[in-house]
Amino acid sequence: MDFGSANVTERNQLPPALAISTVIFALRSDGGRQALWMPLVRRIREPHLGKWALPGGPLSGRESLQDAAARNLNETTGLAPRYLEQLYAFGGLDRAATQRLVSIVYWALVQPGEADLARESENVKWFPADALPDLAFDHNTIVEYALWRLRNKMEYGPIAFSFLGESFTLAQVRGVYEAVLGRELDPANFRRHLRATPDIVPTDTFQQGGRHRPPRLYRYTGAASPDPGFPRRTP
Amino acid sequence: MDFGSANVTERNQLPPALAISTVIFALRSDGGRQALWMPLVRRIREPHLGKWALPGGPLSGRESLQDAAARNLNETTGLAPRYLEQLYAFGGLDRAATQRLVSIVYWALVQPGEADLARESENVKWFPADALPDLAFDHNTIVEYALWRLRNKMEYGPIAFSFLGESFTLAQVRGVYEAVLGRELDPANFRRHLRATPDIVPTDTFQQGGRHRPPRLYRYTGAASPDPGFPRRTP
């Protein structure tokens, strides 16, 4: 038996390690066009030293999964988003070199006001979600999965409003859909569709700014997600 | 410091243990009426010795999460259902007495022909999902969560067909909805709704049996779940 296969045997006998990671999406304006951006953290130790990665870390014995995700997120970006949910547990056999690693991944959707407050530093930086570098571990795959789930959810429910503030213009809602779906939508059709949605109600307020004809602000009065029936914090 | 708090300290310093469990749902006829049933396993050791529990066990270093779920399921019930997906990771702080325990839970939907083949024994028994005994650990909560997700998914997508065979009568589809939603639906309205669904197509075959006017069989030609775009086996 050579040294390599002995290592594999040892590796198989270690219990799996457990980590929590978070995918954070926010809308940012990128030369006039809105796009999905996400904060990443530069790894300051091996493995994958120097590569960008999702914020996260090992699960301690004292925190719920959701609390660990919220803490990681806050420590790296200073954010405390309202939309923070479990996305998926990734547990493929070869995700890490030294020990079997299972990552329970949460995802957060951040509103523009919050995103503006997010910290950047040498080791925390925001990237456009459709132009990420080569990330540590399988984090590119995890982001791909998160984008796919987000697009899927947009077809079925009101998740788009998690990216917007209390009130918004109809063009801003279209901006969310365009940024997430990655294609332009017909403005007139989209407005008609939104106006026919009962949970989107006009306010008496108009967007501030130097525009010739300021657009009306709307509010979303429905549930924040299509899953309102079960307590957010499952045990 | 008393003995109790010393134990809590020790417990907090152990790394979290990781288990895979599976919630299995099948339709069974229960005096003419269809209902959701699920197989449970009697615990043959402490903790919770003698109580019924979801099939499952610790994650070994050599199996993907999905493979571990499929193996547990097959070892307990003899089943290999086509619909087997990750449901949720449960990681509350006090789920087990001796060590922090995180359970990644899968769920399986089983077709009637498969369910008839399922083994029962002294330590494996099927129960109606709405009349379960007091289960081990937090497994009652996990089943509640799975039922809630199932009801939610039925509103948005074609998950109901995972409970049925290749072809089925419209009354059988209504049976699935009634069993999952726990209430009766108007037969005429339901038929009209199904007939207007493009992915449900009539066959030239009729259900066998001694009925006066045998009902026509239909097929579902759409995707098995609203999530067809991403590979089923995520890493």
mmCIF file of N, CA and C in Angstrom, chain A residues 71-184:
data_model
loop_
_atom_site.group_PDB
_atom_site.id
_atom_site.type_symbol
_atom_site.label_atom_id
_atom_site.label_comp_id
_atom_site.label_asym_id
_atom_site.label_seq_id
_atom_site.Cartn_x
_atom_site.Cartn_y
_atom_site.Cartn_z
ATOM 1 N N ARG A 71 -24.281 35.229 11.638
ATOM 2 C CA ARG A 71 -23.056 35.776 12.219
ATOM 3 C C ARG A 71 -21.949 35.895 11.169
ATOM 4 N N ASN A 72 -21.731 34.815 10.386
ATOM 5 C CA ASN A 72 -20.725 34.858 9.317
ATOM 6 C C ASN A 72 -20.948 36.035 8.390
ATOM 7 N N LEU A 73 -22.195 36.176 8.008
ATOM 8 C CA LEU A 73 -22.597 37.200 7.073
ATOM 9 C C LEU A 73 -22.320 38.584 7.648
ATOM 10 N N ASN A 74 -22.673 38.753 8.925
ATOM 11 C CA ASN A 74 -22.485 40.044 9.566
ATOM 12 C C ASN A 74 -21.003 40.348 9.775
ATOM 13 N N GLU A 75 -20.233 39.351 10.162
ATOM 14 C CA GLU A 75 -18.808 39.578 10.405
ATOM 15 C C GLU A 75 -18.074 39.986 9.130
ATOM 16 N N THR A 76 -18.469 39.385 7.996
ATOM 17 C CA THR A 76 -17.748 39.722 6.763
ATOM 18 C C THR A 76 -18.240 41.009 6.131
ATOM 19 N N THR A 77 -19.541 41.239 6.119
ATOM 20 C CA THR A 77 -20.067 42.342 5.320
ATOM 21 C C THR A 77 -20.709 43.438 6.161
ATOM 22 N N GLY A 78 -20.943 43.196 7.451
ATOM 23 C CA GLY A 78 -21.667 44.161 8.270
ATOM 24 C C GLY A 78 -23.168 44.143 8.032
ATOM 25 N N LEU A 79 -23.655 43.223 7.202
ATOM 26 C CA LEU A 79 -25.078 43.194 6.842
ATOM 27 C C LEU A 79 -25.884 42.287 7.773
ATOM 28 N N ALA A 80 -27.166 42.623 7.931
ATOM 29 C CA ALA A 80 -28.101 41.751 8.659
ATOM 30 C C ALA A 80 -29.386 41.657 7.848
ATOM 31 N N PRO A 81 -29.356 40.989 6.693
ATOM 32 C CA PRO A 81 -30.511 41.000 5.791
ATOM 33 C C PRO A 81 -31.726 40.290 6.387
ATOM 34 N N ARG A 82 -32.911 40.789 5.986
ATOM 35 C CA ARG A 82 -34.141 40.176 6.472
ATOM 36 C C ARG A 82 -34.389 38.822 5.821
ATOM 37 N N TYR A 83 -33.982 38.694 4.542
ATOM 38 C CA TYR A 83 -34.194 37.429 3.847
ATOM 39 C C TYR A 83 -32.940 36.570 3.984
ATOM 40 N N LEU A 84 -32.997 35.599 4.875
ATOM 41 C CA LEU A 84 -31.872 34.668 5.057
ATOM 42 C C LEU A 84 -32.476 33.292 5.242
ATOM 43 N N GLU A 85 -32.248 32.403 4.288
ATOM 44 C CA GLU A 85 -32.882 31.093 4.332
ATOM 45 C C GLU A 85 -31.900 30.000 3.966
ATOM 46 N N GLN A 86 -32.207 28.799 4.425
ATOM 47 C CA GLN A 86 -31.367 27.659 4.047
ATOM 48 C C GLN A 86 -31.571 27.357 2.570
ATOM 49 N N LEU A 87 -30.470 27.149 1.867
ATOM 50 C CA LEU A 87 -30.528 26.858 0.439
ATOM 51 C C LEU A 87 -30.390 25.367 0.162
ATOM 52 N N TYR A 88 -29.293 24.758 0.613
ATOM 53 C CA TYR A 88 -29.034 23.362 0.273
ATOM 54 C C TYR A 88 -27.811 22.902 1.059
ATOM 55 N N ALA A 89 -27.739 21.599 1.328
ATOM 56 C CA ALA A 89 -26.538 21.027 1.932
ATOM 57 C C ALA A 89 -25.728 20.330 0.847
ATOM 58 N N PHE A 90 -24.472 20.717 0.719
ATOM 59 C CA PHE A 90 -23.579 20.148 -0.282
ATOM 60 C C PHE A 90 -22.634 19.174 0.424
ATOM 61 N N GLY A 91 -22.621 17.925 -0.040
ATOM 62 C CA GLY A 91 -21.836 16.926 0.681
ATOM 63 C C GLY A 91 -21.105 15.945 -0.213
ATOM 64 N N GLY A 92 -20.746 16.360 -1.418
ATOM 65 C CA GLY A 92 -19.997 15.468 -2.327
ATOM 66 C C GLY A 92 -18.713 14.965 -1.660
ATOM 67 N N LEU A 93 -18.214 13.840 -2.156
ATOM 68 C CA LEU A 93 -17.112 13.159 -1.459
ATOM 69 C C LEU A 93 -15.793 13.912 -1.519
ATOM 70 N N ASP A 94 -15.564 14.681 -2.580
ATOM 71 C CA ASP A 94 -14.224 15.245 -2.790
ATOM 72 C C ASP A 94 -14.214 16.763 -2.754
ATOM 73 N N ARG A 95 -15.012 17.338 -1.864
ATOM 74 C CA ARG A 95 -15.102 18.785 -1.810
ATOM 75 C C ARG A 95 -13.875 19.402 -1.146
ATOM 76 N N ALA A 96 -13.213 18.677 -0.277
ATOM 77 C CA ALA A 96 -12.023 19.198 0.395
ATOM 78 C C ALA A 96 -10.989 18.097 0.444
ATOM 79 N N ALA A 97 -9.699 18.481 0.484
ATOM 80 C CA ALA A 97 -8.641 17.485 0.314
ATOM 81 C C ALA A 97 -8.376 16.669 1.577
ATOM 82 N N THR A 98 -8.525 17.298 2.748
ATOM 83 C CA THR A 98 -8.028 16.633 3.952
ATOM 84 C C THR A 98 -9.085 15.802 4.681
ATOM 85 N N GLN A 99 -10.340 16.214 4.605
ATOM 86 C CA GLN A 99 -11.390 15.557 5.381
ATOM 87 C C GLN A 99 -12.702 15.741 4.632
ATOM 88 N N ARG A 100 -13.571 14.760 4.705
ATOM 89 C CA ARG A 100 -14.906 14.897 4.135
ATOM 90 C C ARG A 100 -15.566 16.153 4.706
ATOM 91 N N LEU A 101 -16.060 17.026 3.821
ATOM 92 C CA LEU A 101 -16.623 18.303 4.266
ATOM 93 C C LEU A 101 -18.058 18.447 3.761
ATOM 94 N N VAL A 102 -18.983 18.651 4.673
ATOM 95 C CA VAL A 102 -20.376 18.922 4.315
ATOM 96 C C VAL A 102 -20.651 20.390 4.630
ATOM 97 N N SER A 103 -21.120 21.144 3.621
ATOM 98 C CA SER A 103 -21.441 22.559 3.836
ATOM 99 C C SER A 103 -22.939 22.767 3.750
ATOM 100 N N ILE A 104 -23.505 23.315 4.800
ATOM 101 C CA ILE A 104 -24.914 23.715 4.757
ATOM 102 C C ILE A 104 -24.918 25.179 4.334
ATOM 103 N N VAL A 105 -25.525 25.436 3.168
ATOM 104 C CA VAL A 105 -25.431 26.763 2.567
ATOM 105 C C VAL A 105 -26.731 27.529 2.773
ATOM 106 N N TYR A 106 -26.622 28.748 3.268
ATOM 107 C CA TYR A 106 -27.742 29.683 3.384
ATOM 108 C C TYR A 106 -27.632 30.695 2.265
ATOM 109 N N TRP A 107 -28.762 31.343 1.953
ATOM 110 C CA TRP A 107 -28.654 32.458 1.025
ATOM 111 C C TRP A 107 -29.405 33.659 1.553
ATOM 112 N N ALA A 108 -28.861 34.833 1.238
ATOM 113 C CA ALA A 108 -29.428 36.092 1.706
ATOM 114 C C ALA A 108 -29.686 36.977 0.500
ATOM 115 N N LEU A 109 -30.832 37.650 0.495
ATOM 116 C CA LEU A 109 -31.135 38.654 -0.523
ATOM 117 C C LEU A 109 -31.144 40.003 0.163
ATOM 118 N N VAL A 110 -30.423 40.938 -0.397
ATOM 119 C CA VAL A 110 -30.130 42.194 0.278
ATOM 120 C C VAL A 110 -30.767 43.341 -0.490
ATOM 121 N N GLN A 111 -31.356 44.290 0.234
ATOM 122 C CA GLN A 111 -31.969 45.456 -0.396
ATOM 123 C C GLN A 111 -30.903 46.506 -0.713
ATOM 124 N N PRO A 112 -31.180 47.374 -1.715
ATOM 125 C CA PRO A 112 -30.136 48.298 -2.176
ATOM 126 C C PRO A 112 -29.575 49.182 -1.063
ATOM 127 N N GLY A 113 -30.433 49.704 -0.185
ATOM 128 C CA GLY A 113 -29.968 50.550 0.910
ATOM 129 C C GLY A 113 -28.983 49.808 1.797
ATOM 130 N N GLU A 114 -29.321 48.547 2.099
ATOM 131 C CA GLU A 114 -28.418 47.719 2.892
ATOM 132 C C GLU A 114 -27.100 47.487 2.155
ATOM 133 N N ALA A 115 -27.221 47.150 0.857
ATOM 134 C CA ALA A 115 -26.019 46.804 0.092
ATOM 135 C C ALA A 115 -25.029 47.963 0.054
ATOM 136 N N ASP A 116 -25.572 49.213 0.029
ATOM 137 C CA ASP A 116 -24.680 50.377 0.015
ATOM 138 C C ASP A 116 -23.849 50.462 1.284
ATOM 139 N N LEU A 117 -24.404 49.920 2.385
ATOM 140 C CA LEU A 117 -23.706 49.992 3.669
ATOM 141 C C LEU A 117 -22.647 48.910 3.827
ATOM 142 N N ALA A 118 -22.657 47.939 2.911
ATOM 143 C CA ALA A 118 -21.764 46.791 3.084
ATOM 144 C C ALA A 118 -20.304 47.223 3.031
ATOM 145 N N ARG A 119 -19.540 46.628 3.907
ATOM 146 C CA ARG A 119 -18.110 46.896 3.966
ATOM 147 C C ARG A 119 -17.372 46.278 2.785
ATOM 148 N N GLU A 120 -16.346 46.969 2.313
ATOM 149 C CA GLU A 120 -15.370 46.339 1.435
ATOM 150 C C GLU A 120 -14.007 46.552 2.076
ATOM 151 N N SER A 121 -13.105 45.624 1.844
ATOM 152 C CA SER A 121 -11.761 45.750 2.399
ATOM 153 C C SER A 121 -10.842 44.940 1.501
ATOM 154 N N GLU A 122 -9.591 44.842 1.905
ATOM 155 C CA GLU A 122 -8.656 44.072 1.086
ATOM 156 C C GLU A 122 -9.154 42.647 0.868
ATOM 157 N N ASN A 123 -9.800 42.085 1.912
ATOM 158 C CA ASN A 123 -10.197 40.681 1.835
ATOM 159 C C ASN A 123 -11.702 40.454 1.680
ATOM 160 N N VAL A 124 -12.466 41.513 1.502
ATOM 161 C CA VAL A 124 -13.902 41.388 1.203
ATOM 162 C C VAL A 124 -14.203 42.269 0.008
ATOM 163 N N LYS A 125 -14.727 41.690 -1.046
ATOM 164 C CA LYS A 125 -14.964 42.465 -2.254
ATOM 165 C C LYS A 125 -16.244 41.994 -2.929
ATOM 166 N N TRP A 126 -16.962 42.930 -3.585
ATOM 167 C CA TRP A 126 -18.185 42.567 -4.314
ATOM 168 C C TRP A 126 -17.857 42.276 -5.776
ATOM 169 N N PHE A 127 -18.504 41.244 -6.318
ATOM 170 C CA PHE A 127 -18.319 40.837 -7.711
ATOM 171 C C PHE A 127 -19.679 40.719 -8.395
ATOM 172 N N PRO A 128 -19.737 40.978 -9.713
ATOM 173 C CA PRO A 128 -20.978 40.683 -10.443
ATOM 174 C C PRO A 128 -21.180 39.167 -10.499
ATOM 175 N N ALA A 129 -22.398 38.712 -10.182
ATOM 176 C CA ALA A 129 -22.630 37.266 -10.048
ATOM 177 C C ALA A 129 -22.399 36.515 -11.356
ATOM 178 N N ASP A 130 -22.497 37.215 -12.493
ATOM 179 C CA ASP A 130 -22.300 36.508 -13.760
ATOM 180 C C ASP A 130 -20.856 36.621 -14.271
ATOM 181 N N ALA A 131 -19.953 37.166 -13.455
ATOM 182 C CA ALA A 131 -18.545 37.256 -13.882
ATOM 183 C C ALA A 131 -17.638 37.030 -12.680
ATOM 184 N N LEU A 132 -17.809 35.879 -12.053
ATOM 185 C CA LEU A 132 -17.008 35.567 -10.873
ATOM 186 C C LEU A 132 -15.660 35.004 -11.292
ATOM 187 N N PRO A 133 -14.647 35.196 -10.458
ATOM 188 C CA PRO A 133 -13.373 34.516 -10.712
ATOM 189 C C PRO A 133 -13.519 33.027 -10.371
ATOM 190 N N ASP A 134 -12.425 32.291 -10.510
ATOM 191 C CA ASP A 134 -12.372 30.877 -10.135
ATOM 192 C C ASP A 134 -12.331 30.806 -8.606
ATOM 193 N N LEU A 135 -13.417 30.346 -7.987
ATOM 194 C CA LEU A 135 -13.534 30.398 -6.525
ATOM 195 C C LEU A 135 -12.916 29.176 -5.854
ATOM 196 N N ALA A 136 -12.711 29.291 -4.547
ATOM 197 C CA ALA A 136 -12.185 28.176 -3.750
ATOM 198 C C ALA A 136 -13.206 27.035 -3.699
ATOM 199 N N PHE A 137 -12.715 25.837 -3.422
ATOM 200 C CA PHE A 137 -13.568 24.637 -3.285
ATOM 201 C C PHE A 137 -14.515 24.529 -4.492
ATOM 202 N N ASP A 138 -15.775 24.100 -4.236
ATOM 203 C CA ASP A 138 -16.779 24.011 -5.307
ATOM 204 C C ASP A 138 -17.714 25.215 -5.270
ATOM 205 N N HIS A 139 -17.213 26.362 -4.805
ATOM 206 C CA HIS A 139 -18.100 27.501 -4.580
ATOM 207 C C HIS A 139 -18.696 28.056 -5.873
ATOM 208 N N ASN A 140 -17.998 27.891 -7.026
ATOM 209 C CA ASN A 140 -18.642 28.301 -8.285
ATOM 210 C C ASN A 140 -19.917 27.487 -8.538
ATOM 211 N N THR A 141 -19.850 26.197 -8.278
ATOM 212 C CA THR A 141 -21.028 25.333 -8.456
ATOM 213 C C THR A 141 -22.155 25.741 -7.510
ATOM 214 N N ILE A 142 -21.783 26.068 -6.274
ATOM 215 C CA ILE A 142 -22.801 26.480 -5.299
ATOM 216 C C ILE A 142 -23.492 27.761 -5.766
ATOM 217 N N VAL A 143 -22.725 28.721 -6.282
ATOM 218 C CA VAL A 143 -23.330 29.967 -6.764
ATOM 219 C C VAL A 143 -24.242 29.686 -7.963
ATOM 220 N N GLU A 144 -23.777 28.813 -8.864
ATOM 221 C CA GLU A 144 -24.612 28.419 -10.012
ATOM 222 C C GLU A 144 -25.944 27.840 -9.557
ATOM 223 N N TYR A 145 -25.870 26.968 -8.539
ATOM 224 C CA TYR A 145 -27.081 26.364 -8.007
ATOM 225 C C TYR A 145 -27.993 27.440 -7.406
ATOM 226 N N ALA A 146 -27.406 28.378 -6.673
ATOM 227 C CA ALA A 146 -28.196 29.441 -6.040
ATOM 228 C C ALA A 146 -28.879 30.311 -7.101
ATOM 229 N N LEU A 147 -28.161 30.612 -8.185
ATOM 230 C CA LEU A 147 -28.746 31.426 -9.261
ATOM 231 C C LEU A 147 -29.901 30.683 -9.922
ATOM 232 N N TRP A 148 -29.704 29.383 -10.109
ATOM 233 C CA TRP A 148 -30.748 28.575 -10.720
ATOM 234 C C TRP A 148 -31.995 28.538 -9.835
ATOM 235 N N ARG A 149 -31.799 28.409 -8.504
ATOM 236 C CA ARG A 149 -32.935 28.394 -7.579
ATOM 237 C C ARG A 149 -33.643 29.744 -7.570
ATOM 238 N N LEU A 150 -32.833 30.815 -7.619
ATOM 239 C CA LEU A 150 -33.401 32.161 -7.603
ATOM 240 C C LEU A 150 -34.277 32.386 -8.841
ATOM 241 N N ARG A 151 -33.766 31.994 -10.015
ATOM 242 C CA ARG A 151 -34.547 32.158 -11.253
ATOM 243 C C ARG A 151 -35.829 31.346 -11.185
ATOM 244 N N ASN A 152 -35.699 30.131 -10.699
ATOM 245 C CA ASN A 152 -36.849 29.254 -10.540
ATOM 246 C C ASN A 152 -37.894 29.845 -9.606
ATOM 247 N N LYS A 153 -37.445 30.394 -8.487
ATOM 248 C CA LYS A 153 -38.365 30.961 -7.500
ATOM 249 C C LYS A 153 -39.070 32.192 -8.048
ATOM 250 N N MET A 154 -38.365 32.951 -8.892
ATOM 251 C CA MET A 154 -38.969 34.160 -9.471
ATOM 252 C C MET A 154 -40.171 33.807 -10.341
ATOM 253 N N GLU A 155 -40.162 32.624 -10.936
ATOM 254 C CA GLU A 155 -41.282 32.231 -11.787
ATOM 255 C C GLU A 155 -42.526 31.928 -10.952
ATOM 256 N N TYR A 156 -42.324 31.541 -9.698
ATOM 257 C CA TYR A 156 -43.438 31.016 -8.911
ATOM 258 C C TYR A 156 -43.927 31.959 -7.827
ATOM 259 N N GLY A 157 -43.087 32.915 -7.426
ATOM 260 C CA GLY A 157 -43.507 33.662 -6.248
ATOM 261 C C GLY A 157 -42.937 35.055 -6.184
ATOM 262 N N PRO A 158 -43.212 35.728 -5.072
ATOM 263 C CA PRO A 158 -42.893 37.143 -4.932
ATOM 264 C C PRO A 158 -41.486 37.419 -4.414
ATOM 265 N N ILE A 159 -40.541 36.522 -4.669
ATOM 266 C CA ILE A 159 -39.212 36.676 -4.076
ATOM 267 C C ILE A 159 -38.515 37.961 -4.549
ATOM 268 N N ALA A 160 -38.896 38.476 -5.739
ATOM 269 C CA ALA A 160 -38.240 39.661 -6.292
ATOM 270 C C ALA A 160 -38.272 40.842 -5.324
ATOM 271 N N PHE A 161 -39.350 40.957 -4.534
ATOM 272 C CA PHE A 161 -39.502 42.121 -3.663
ATOM 273 C C PHE A 161 -38.504 42.130 -2.512
ATOM 274 N N SER A 162 -37.870 40.972 -2.239
ATOM 275 C CA SER A 162 -36.837 40.931 -1.203
ATOM 276 C C SER A 162 -35.624 41.768 -1.587
ATOM 277 N N PHE A 163 -35.486 42.090 -2.875
ATOM 278 C CA PHE A 163 -34.368 42.919 -3.319
ATOM 279 C C PHE A 163 -34.679 44.408 -3.230
ATOM 280 N N LEU A 164 -35.944 44.757 -3.000
ATOM 281 C CA LEU A 164 -36.354 46.161 -3.069
ATOM 282 C C LEU A 164 -36.704 46.686 -1.690
ATOM 283 N N GLY A 165 -36.733 47.983 -1.533
ATOM 284 C CA GLY A 165 -37.113 48.626 -0.282
ATOM 285 C C GLY A 165 -38.623 48.608 -0.101
ATOM 286 N N GLU A 166 -39.099 49.359 0.882
ATOM 287 C CA GLU A 166 -40.522 49.457 1.202
ATOM 288 C C GLU A 166 -41.358 49.860 -0.002
ATOM 289 N N SER A 167 -40.887 50.867 -0.748
ATOM 290 C CA SER A 167 -41.629 51.299 -1.933
ATOM 291 C C SER A 167 -40.656 51.369 -3.105
ATOM 292 N N PHE A 168 -41.224 51.270 -4.314
ATOM 293 C CA PHE A 168 -40.381 51.090 -5.499
ATOM 294 C C PHE A 168 -41.183 51.492 -6.728
ATOM 295 N N THR A 169 -40.492 51.810 -7.795
ATOM 296 C CA THR A 169 -41.180 52.065 -9.062
ATOM 297 C C THR A 169 -41.355 50.734 -9.808
ATOM 298 N N LEU A 170 -42.290 50.722 -10.742
ATOM 299 C CA LEU A 170 -42.475 49.493 -11.529
ATOM 300 C C LEU A 170 -41.223 49.184 -12.352
ATOM 301 N N ALA A 171 -40.509 50.231 -12.774
ATOM 302 C CA ALA A 171 -39.271 50.003 -13.525
ATOM 303 C C ALA A 171 -38.219 49.309 -12.661
ATOM 304 N N GLN A 172 -38.238 49.610 -11.362
ATOM 305 C CA GLN A 172 -37.282 48.935 -10.472
ATOM 306 C C GLN A 172 -37.591 47.440 -10.345
ATOM 307 N N VAL A 173 -38.886 47.110 -10.311
ATOM 308 C CA VAL A 173 -39.245 45.680 -10.254
ATOM 309 C C VAL A 173 -38.767 44.983 -11.525
ATOM 310 N N ARG A 174 -38.992 45.654 -12.657
ATOM 311 C CA ARG A 174 -38.509 45.068 -13.914
ATOM 312 C C ARG A 174 -36.996 44.906 -13.877
ATOM 313 N N GLY A 175 -36.313 45.879 -13.272
ATOM 314 C CA GLY A 175 -34.859 45.782 -13.135
ATOM 315 C C GLY A 175 -34.421 44.529 -12.381
ATOM 316 N N VAL A 176 -35.169 44.171 -11.325
ATOM 317 C CA VAL A 176 -34.842 42.955 -10.574
ATOM 318 C C VAL A 176 -34.972 41.735 -11.479
ATOM 319 N N TYR A 177 -36.115 41.654 -12.172
ATOM 320 C CA TYR A 177 -36.340 40.493 -13.049
ATOM 321 C C TYR A 177 -35.270 40.422 -14.139
ATOM 322 N N GLU A 178 -34.948 41.568 -14.719
ATOM 323 C CA GLU A 178 -33.948 41.564 -15.791
ATOM 324 C C GLU A 178 -32.571 41.143 -15.272
ATOM 325 N N ALA A 179 -32.242 41.626 -14.065
ATOM 326 C CA ALA A 179 -30.920 41.289 -13.509
ATOM 327 C C ALA A 179 -30.835 39.804 -13.173
ATOM 328 N N VAL A 180 -31.912 39.264 -12.623
ATOM 329 C CA VAL A 180 -31.883 37.855 -12.203
ATOM 330 C C VAL A 180 -31.989 36.936 -13.419
ATOM 331 N N LEU A 181 -32.891 37.267 -14.341
ATOM 332 C CA LEU A 181 -33.086 36.391 -15.496
ATOM 333 C C LEU A 181 -32.010 36.600 -16.561
ATOM 334 N N GLY A 182 -31.307 37.738 -16.485
ATOM 335 C CA GLY A 182 -30.226 37.983 -17.426
ATOM 336 C C GLY A 182 -30.697 38.306 -18.834
ATOM 337 N N ARG A 183 -31.907 38.872 -18.969
ATOM 338 C CA ARG A 183 -32.385 39.285 -20.291
ATOM 339 C C ARG A 183 -33.355 40.451 -20.132
ATOM 340 N N GLU A 184 -33.519 41.211 -21.218
ATOM 341 C CA GLU A 184 -34.420 42.361 -21.154
ATOM 342 C C GLU A 184 -35.865 41.931 -21.326
#
